[in-house]
Short mmCIF file of C-alpha atoms in Angstrom, two decimals:
data_model
loop_
_atom_site.label_atom_id
_atom_site.label_comp_id
_atom_site.label_asym_id
_atom_site.label_seq_id
_atom_site.Cartn_x
_atom_site.Cartn_y
_atom_site.Cartn_z
CA MET A 1 -0.45 5.48 -26.97
CA SER A 2 -2.50 6.81 -24.06
CA LEU A 3 -0.40 7.75 -21.04
CA LEU A 4 -2.30 5.20 -18.94
CA PHE A 5 -0.81 2.40 -21.02
CA GLU A 6 2.67 3.84 -21.33
CA PRO A 7 5.28 1.85 -19.35
CA VAL A 8 6.93 3.51 -16.37
CA ALA A 9 10.39 2.80 -14.98
CA LEU A 10 11.21 2.82 -11.28
CA ARG A 11 14.93 2.22 -10.89
CA GLY A 12 15.55 -0.97 -12.90
CA LEU A 13 11.93 -2.12 -12.80
CA SER A 14 9.76 -1.51 -15.86
CA VAL A 15 6.04 -1.57 -15.08
CA PRO A 16 3.96 -2.29 -18.21
CA ASN A 17 1.35 0.40 -17.57
CA ARG A 18 0.15 2.96 -15.03
CA ALA A 19 -3.09 1.28 -13.92
CA TRP A 20 -2.17 -0.32 -10.61
CA LEU A 21 -4.07 -2.37 -8.03
CA ALA A 22 -4.25 -0.59 -4.67
CA PRO A 23 -3.45 -2.58 -1.53
CA MET A 24 -6.68 -3.79 0.06
CA CYS A 25 -7.00 -5.93 3.17
CA GLU A 26 -8.81 -9.22 2.50
CA TYR A 27 -8.99 -10.42 6.13
CA SER A 28 -8.82 -14.00 4.90
CA ALA A 29 -5.52 -15.42 6.16
CA GLU A 30 -4.79 -17.86 8.95
CA ASP A 31 -1.55 -17.50 10.95
CA GLY A 32 -0.48 -14.84 8.47
CA LEU A 33 -0.45 -17.26 5.54
CA PRO A 34 -1.78 -16.11 2.16
CA ASN A 35 -3.90 -18.80 0.54
CA ASP A 36 -6.00 -19.56 -2.55
CA TRP A 37 -8.14 -16.49 -1.96
CA HIS A 38 -5.09 -14.24 -2.22
CA LEU A 39 -3.85 -16.15 -5.27
CA VAL A 40 -7.13 -15.57 -7.09
CA HIS A 41 -7.60 -12.00 -5.83
CA LEU A 42 -4.17 -10.84 -6.98
CA GLY A 43 -3.83 -13.23 -9.91
CA SER A 44 -7.10 -12.24 -11.53
CA ARG A 45 -6.12 -8.57 -11.45
CA ALA A 46 -2.78 -9.45 -13.04
CA ALA A 47 -4.66 -11.35 -15.74
CA GLY A 48 -6.98 -8.37 -16.07
CA GLY A 49 -4.13 -6.12 -17.12
CA PHE A 50 -3.04 -4.21 -14.02
CA GLY A 51 0.62 -3.33 -14.52
CA LEU A 52 1.49 -3.48 -10.81
CA VAL A 53 -0.51 -5.28 -8.16
CA LEU A 54 0.07 -4.56 -4.49
CA THR A 55 -0.69 -6.94 -1.65
CA GLU A 56 -2.76 -6.01 1.35
CA ALA A 57 -1.08 -4.57 4.45
CA THR A 58 1.23 -7.46 5.31
CA ALA A 59 2.44 -7.51 8.88
CA VAL A 60 6.14 -7.53 9.69
CA VAL A 61 5.42 -9.17 13.09
CA PRO A 62 2.36 -11.05 14.43
CA GLU A 63 1.30 -8.18 16.68
CA GLY A 64 1.49 -5.82 13.71
CA ARG A 65 -1.61 -7.30 12.07
CA ILE A 66 -4.76 -5.23 11.83
CA SER A 67 -6.79 -8.36 12.53
CA PRO A 68 -5.96 -12.00 13.30
CA GLN A 69 -6.92 -12.72 9.67
CA ASP A 70 -4.25 -10.46 8.09
CA THR A 71 -1.34 -11.76 6.05
CA GLY A 72 2.22 -11.62 7.31
CA ILE A 73 5.79 -12.11 6.20
CA TRP A 74 7.66 -12.83 9.41
CA ASN A 75 8.50 -16.53 8.85
CA ASP A 76 9.65 -19.00 6.19
CA GLU A 77 6.25 -20.61 5.70
CA GLN A 78 4.69 -17.26 4.79
CA THR A 79 7.58 -16.45 2.47
CA ALA A 80 7.04 -19.71 0.57
CA ALA A 81 3.28 -19.11 0.36
CA TRP A 82 3.88 -15.66 -1.13
CA ARG A 83 6.32 -17.12 -3.67
CA ARG A 84 3.51 -19.17 -5.22
CA ILE A 85 1.41 -16.04 -5.71
CA VAL A 86 4.33 -13.96 -6.98
CA ASP A 87 5.17 -16.59 -9.58
CA PHE A 88 1.58 -16.68 -10.82
CA VAL A 89 1.42 -12.89 -11.15
CA HIS A 90 4.73 -12.80 -13.01
CA ALA A 91 3.48 -15.47 -15.41
CA ARG A 92 0.63 -13.12 -16.31
CA GLY A 93 3.13 -10.40 -17.33
CA ALA A 94 2.45 -8.11 -14.35
CA ARG A 95 4.67 -6.83 -11.57
CA ILE A 96 3.92 -7.32 -7.90
CA GLY A 97 4.77 -5.35 -4.76
CA ILE A 98 4.22 -6.13 -1.10
CA GLN A 99 2.96 -3.57 1.40
CA LEU A 100 4.87 -3.93 4.67
CA ALA A 101 2.91 -2.80 7.71
CA HIS A 102 2.55 -2.58 11.45
CA ALA A 103 -0.86 -1.52 12.74
CA GLY A 104 0.30 -0.20 16.13
CA ARG A 105 -2.63 1.02 18.22
CA LYS A 106 -5.11 -0.02 15.47
CA ALA A 107 -4.11 -3.69 15.67
CA SER A 108 -5.97 -6.73 16.99
CA THR A 109 -9.37 -5.74 15.64
CA PHE A 110 -12.37 -7.68 14.38
CA ARG A 111 -12.48 -8.07 10.62
CA PRO A 112 -15.26 -5.94 9.10
CA TRP A 113 -17.80 -8.70 8.51
CA SER A 114 -17.33 -10.48 11.84
CA PRO A 115 -20.76 -11.20 13.41
CA VAL A 116 -19.24 -9.99 16.66
CA GLN A 117 -17.91 -6.46 16.92
CA GLY A 118 -17.00 -4.31 19.87
CA SER A 119 -14.03 -3.42 21.97
CA VAL A 120 -10.54 -4.30 20.88
CA PRO A 121 -8.16 -6.06 21.23
CA VAL A 122 -10.35 -8.92 20.10
CA PRO A 123 -10.89 -11.42 22.90
CA ASP A 124 -10.33 -14.53 20.75
CA GLY A 125 -6.90 -14.65 19.19
CA GLY A 126 -6.08 -11.03 19.95
CA TRP A 127 -3.11 -9.40 21.64
CA PRO A 128 -2.21 -6.22 23.53
CA THR A 129 -1.48 -3.26 21.28
CA VAL A 130 1.32 -0.70 21.27
CA GLY A 131 1.69 2.83 19.96
CA PRO A 132 3.91 5.89 20.16
CA SER A 133 1.88 7.08 23.15
CA ALA A 134 -0.65 5.58 25.55
CA SER A 135 -3.51 7.25 23.71
CA PRO A 136 -6.07 5.07 21.92
CA TYR A 137 -7.81 5.44 18.63
CA PRO A 138 -11.38 6.35 19.70
CA GLY A 139 -13.28 3.21 20.68
CA TYR A 140 -10.15 1.07 20.83
CA ALA A 141 -8.16 -0.19 23.80
CA VAL A 142 -5.44 1.99 25.27
CA PRO A 143 -2.12 0.89 23.76
CA ALA A 144 1.08 0.52 25.73
CA GLU A 145 3.50 3.33 24.98
CA MET A 146 6.45 1.81 23.14
CA THR A 147 9.74 1.85 25.00
CA PRO A 148 12.78 3.44 23.35
CA THR A 149 14.12 -0.06 22.67
CA GLN A 150 10.86 -1.15 21.02
CA VAL A 151 10.88 1.94 18.82
CA ALA A 152 14.50 1.43 17.84
CA ASP A 153 13.71 -2.15 16.80
CA VAL A 154 11.03 -1.14 14.24
CA PRO A 155 13.29 -0.32 11.28
CA GLU A 156 14.98 -3.71 11.42
CA LEU A 157 11.59 -5.47 11.62
CA PHE A 158 10.64 -3.83 8.31
CA ALA A 159 14.08 -4.55 6.83
CA ALA A 160 13.85 -8.22 7.78
CA ALA A 161 10.43 -8.41 6.14
CA ALA A 162 11.89 -6.78 3.01
CA ARG A 163 14.59 -9.44 2.86
CA ARG A 164 11.92 -12.13 3.04
CA ALA A 165 9.97 -10.32 0.31
CA LEU A 166 13.04 -10.53 -1.90
CA GLU A 167 13.26 -14.27 -1.23
CA ALA A 168 9.62 -14.54 -2.31
CA GLY A 169 10.42 -12.77 -5.59
CA PHE A 170 8.56 -9.47 -5.14
CA ASP A 171 9.45 -6.63 -7.51
CA ALA A 172 8.84 -3.79 -5.07
CA VAL A 173 8.20 -3.13 -1.40
CA GLU A 174 5.89 -0.46 -0.04
CA VAL A 175 6.38 0.91 3.47
CA HIS A 176 2.93 1.61 4.92
CA ALA A 177 3.01 4.97 6.68
CA ALA A 178 -0.65 5.88 6.15
CA HIS A 179 -4.20 5.25 7.38
CA GLY A 180 -3.45 5.63 11.07
CA TYR A 181 -1.13 2.65 11.38
CA LEU A 182 2.10 2.67 13.38
CA LEU A 183 4.37 4.84 11.22
CA HIS A 184 1.55 7.31 10.59
CA GLN A 185 0.85 7.32 14.33
CA PHE A 186 4.42 8.49 14.93
CA LEU A 187 4.12 11.15 12.21
CA SER A 188 0.88 12.68 13.43
CA PRO A 189 0.56 14.97 16.46
CA LEU A 190 -2.91 13.49 16.92
CA ALA A 191 -1.36 10.17 18.04
CA ASN A 192 2.19 11.02 19.06
CA THR A 193 2.65 12.94 22.30
CA ARG A 194 6.13 11.59 23.08
CA THR A 195 8.76 13.92 24.50
CA ASP A 196 11.85 11.93 23.45
CA GLU A 197 13.71 12.01 20.12
CA TYR A 198 10.74 10.32 18.36
CA GLY A 199 8.18 12.92 19.36
CA GLY A 200 7.64 16.61 19.82
CA SER A 201 8.73 18.52 16.72
CA ALA A 202 7.95 17.53 13.15
CA ASP A 203 11.54 16.30 12.81
CA GLY A 204 11.17 14.09 15.87
CA ARG A 205 7.83 12.68 14.75
CA SER A 206 9.20 11.83 11.28
CA ARG A 207 12.34 10.17 12.64
CA LEU A 208 10.91 6.64 12.78
CA VAL A 209 9.54 6.57 9.23
CA GLU A 210 12.83 8.02 7.96
CA GLU A 211 14.85 5.39 9.82
CA THR A 212 12.50 2.67 8.56
CA VAL A 213 12.79 3.70 4.92
CA THR A 214 16.57 3.91 5.31
CA ALA A 215 16.69 0.38 6.73
CA VAL A 216 14.39 -1.03 4.04
CA ARG A 217 16.38 0.66 1.29
CA ALA A 218 19.60 -0.88 2.65
CA ALA A 219 18.00 -4.34 2.73
CA TRP A 220 16.45 -4.06 -0.75
CA PRO A 221 18.36 -4.35 -4.05
CA ASP A 222 19.52 -1.08 -5.60
CA GLU A 223 17.84 -1.96 -8.89
CA LEU A 224 14.35 -2.42 -7.36
CA PRO A 225 12.06 0.33 -6.04
CA VAL A 226 10.92 1.22 -2.55
CA LEU A 227 7.47 2.82 -2.37
CA VAL A 228 5.98 4.62 0.62
CA ARG A 229 2.26 5.05 1.26
CA VAL A 230 1.37 8.24 3.11
CA SER A 231 -1.77 9.95 4.33
CA ALA A 232 -1.30 13.45 2.94
CA THR A 233 -3.69 15.01 5.43
CA ASP A 234 -5.34 14.04 8.69
CA TRP A 235 -8.39 16.13 7.64
CA ARG A 236 -8.11 17.94 10.97
CA ASP A 237 -6.88 21.47 11.73
CA ASP A 238 -4.75 20.04 14.54
CA GLY A 239 -3.30 17.23 12.42
CA LEU A 240 -0.91 16.77 9.52
CA THR A 241 -1.30 18.95 6.45
CA VAL A 242 -0.34 18.12 2.88
CA ASP A 243 2.66 20.43 3.07
CA ASP A 244 3.83 18.68 6.26
CA VAL A 245 3.65 15.32 4.52
CA ALA A 246 5.14 16.59 1.25
CA ALA A 247 8.18 17.82 3.18
CA VAL A 248 8.58 14.38 4.78
CA ALA A 249 8.20 12.76 1.34
CA GLY A 250 11.02 14.90 -0.01
CA ARG A 251 13.31 13.69 2.76
CA LEU A 252 12.26 10.08 2.14
CA GLY A 253 13.21 10.52 -1.50
CA ARG A 254 16.71 11.56 -0.48
CA LEU A 255 16.86 8.43 1.70
CA GLY A 256 16.03 6.15 -1.22
CA ALA A 257 12.24 6.09 -1.66
CA ASP A 258 11.28 5.99 -5.34
CA LEU A 259 7.53 6.71 -5.37
CA VAL A 260 4.97 8.05 -2.91
CA ASP A 261 1.57 6.36 -2.86
CA VAL A 262 -0.66 9.21 -1.74
CA SER A 263 -3.82 8.55 0.27
CA THR A 264 -5.35 10.49 3.20
CA GLY A 265 -6.75 10.15 6.70
CA GLY A 266 -7.09 7.30 9.17
CA VAL A 267 -5.26 8.42 12.29
CA ALA A 268 -8.34 9.97 13.93
CA PRO A 269 -12.04 10.44 13.11
CA ALA A 270 -12.58 13.40 10.79
CA SER A 271 -15.07 14.96 8.42
CA ILE A 272 -13.99 14.11 4.86
CA SER A 273 -15.47 15.51 1.67
CA VAL A 274 -15.59 12.49 -0.61
CA GLY A 275 -16.14 12.55 -4.37
CA PRO A 276 -14.58 11.32 -7.62
CA GLY A 277 -10.83 11.81 -7.47
CA TYR A 278 -11.08 13.62 -4.12
CA GLN A 279 -7.51 12.72 -3.13
CA VAL A 280 -5.87 13.61 -6.45
CA PRO A 281 -5.04 17.24 -5.48
CA TYR A 282 -3.05 15.89 -2.53
CA ALA A 283 -1.07 13.60 -4.81
CA ARG A 284 -0.32 16.53 -7.10
CA ARG A 285 0.90 18.67 -4.22
CA VAL A 286 3.17 15.92 -2.86
CA ARG A 287 4.58 15.45 -6.37
CA GLU A 288 5.24 19.17 -6.79
CA VAL A 289 6.93 19.66 -3.42
CA SER A 290 8.88 16.39 -3.08
CA GLY A 291 9.97 16.03 -6.71
CA LEU A 292 9.16 12.32 -6.49
CA PRO A 293 6.86 10.27 -8.70
CA VAL A 294 3.49 9.65 -7.03
CA SER A 295 0.45 7.47 -7.45
CA ALA A 296 -3.07 8.78 -6.88
CA VAL A 297 -5.97 6.83 -5.39
CA GLY A 298 -9.55 7.46 -4.29
CA LEU A 299 -12.73 7.05 -6.32
CA ILE A 300 -10.91 6.79 -9.64
CA SER A 301 -13.27 4.72 -11.76
CA GLU A 302 -13.48 5.84 -15.39
CA PRO A 303 -10.75 5.38 -18.03
CA ALA A 304 -10.95 8.99 -19.25
CA GLN A 305 -10.71 10.20 -15.64
CA ALA A 306 -7.59 8.11 -15.02
CA GLU A 307 -6.02 9.30 -18.26
CA GLN A 308 -6.69 12.94 -17.41
CA ILE A 309 -5.05 12.61 -14.00
CA LEU A 310 -1.86 11.49 -15.72
CA VAL A 311 -2.04 13.96 -18.59
CA GLU A 312 -2.46 16.95 -16.28
CA GLY A 313 0.57 15.89 -14.26
CA SER A 314 -1.22 15.15 -11.00
CA ALA A 315 0.27 11.67 -10.74
CA ASP A 316 2.55 9.19 -12.48
CA ALA A 317 0.23 6.20 -11.91
CA VAL A 318 -3.29 5.61 -10.64
CA MET A 319 -4.28 3.08 -8.00
CA LEU A 320 -7.70 1.47 -8.19
CA GLY A 321 -9.33 -0.02 -5.12
CA ARG A 322 -13.10 -0.41 -4.99
CA GLU A 323 -13.38 -0.20 -8.77
CA ALA A 324 -10.94 -3.09 -9.08
CA LEU A 325 -13.09 -5.13 -6.69
CA ARG A 326 -16.06 -4.55 -8.97
CA ASP A 327 -14.11 -5.19 -12.16
CA PRO A 328 -10.90 -7.26 -11.95
CA TYR A 329 -10.38 -6.63 -15.67
CA TRP A 330 -10.71 -2.85 -15.53
CA PRO A 331 -7.51 -2.25 -17.55
CA LEU A 332 -8.91 -4.30 -20.45
CA ARG A 333 -12.05 -2.16 -20.41
CA ALA A 334 -9.96 1.00 -20.13
CA ALA A 335 -7.75 -0.02 -23.04
CA HIS A 336 -10.82 -0.59 -25.17
CA ALA A 337 -12.29 2.75 -24.19
CA LEU A 338 -9.04 4.60 -24.90
CA GLY A 339 -8.42 2.84 -28.20
CA GLU A 340 -5.44 0.81 -27.01
CA LYS A 341 -4.66 -2.79 -27.90
CA ILE A 342 -3.40 -4.93 -25.08
CA GLY A 343 -3.46 -8.65 -24.55
CA THR A 344 -1.96 -9.55 -27.93
CA VAL A 345 1.61 -10.31 -26.86
CA PRO A 346 3.11 -13.47 -25.33
CA VAL A 347 3.03 -13.81 -21.60
CA GLY A 348 6.19 -12.60 -19.90
CA SER A 349 7.23 -10.09 -22.55
CA GLY A 350 6.83 -7.22 -20.10
CA VAL A 351 3.92 -5.51 -21.82
CA GLY A 352 0.26 -6.24 -22.27
CA THR A 353 -1.49 -9.08 -20.54
CA GLN A 354 -3.01 -12.41 -21.51
CA PRO A 355 -3.36 -13.42 -25.19
CA GLN A 356 -6.38 -15.44 -24.06
CA TYR A 357 -8.12 -12.09 -23.45
CA SER A 358 -7.03 -10.36 -26.64
CA ARG A 359 -10.62 -10.40 -27.96
CA ALA A 360 -11.48 -7.92 -25.18
CA GLN A 361 -10.14 -5.13 -27.38
CA TRP A 362 -12.84 -5.68 -30.03
CA ARG A 363 -16.54 -5.09 -29.82
#
């Protein structure tokens, strides 16, 4: 068996393979409610053979949304809407995780294809933003610096969302501490100029994400995994480095995190050298230093490329983003290319995917 199609265990959760769907914002919700678009987006990738599918950045509070069209999980109606999607994904034999997020100073923006763009917060349906400091992301509105009470409330907001995620039936939760959103803003000296216990030194700047992971772990069942997405570098000499982030990841592991989803950038504009697998070396370094399993993401598109990343020990799973948008059934193609047979077992057995697609393994 190729390593890509070998199951992986995270605590008591067995994931059928190591080809996973990366979280990608769809900007298609209303009042935070996932709908038929989200059902088809996530469900088709489950049918296509992805072992674990992750939701988009799902806000823990209304003002934590990136845009007014983001999904949320702060009320009962949203929890019930997610349950429908979770059940469908499970019926396809896949596992599903929810990415819990707060956008902080990068909230209340226009969705990418809005005919109107410009300053934020958005004037129609938007809200004032907050951040660790009163310093904006370039081109965005100046956020209000969070009070000590507001900061102290954040871990419980994520924990409450995790409890709702459990009600909805999710198999895993991912704490979003990457891409310049609130927890990353606290981690990075490019966004956090506080002088209290949540700023200053590296220990102070990592305090909030550590408290948040601790709270989520306490709210989440012992037998199910907690993932954390990080940006392993800010791509700036004056920002976070991979060794900074790897050290934080190691501490998060001791607090109960089970896997680090390694991405990069997002807290400030930077020059980034992009190419196939360009973020994989960062995943490898975080894995080496923290001792935790990691997933790698970033222009991973070919089956042999994904297999090699796993074989060489750079990651324990690969996340596909843009490639999964182009090909919802990428794992079926990858299995064929790597000589694996999937899709021949009954739904719900914990391995493979849909018997309806079993002919995909043959020419």
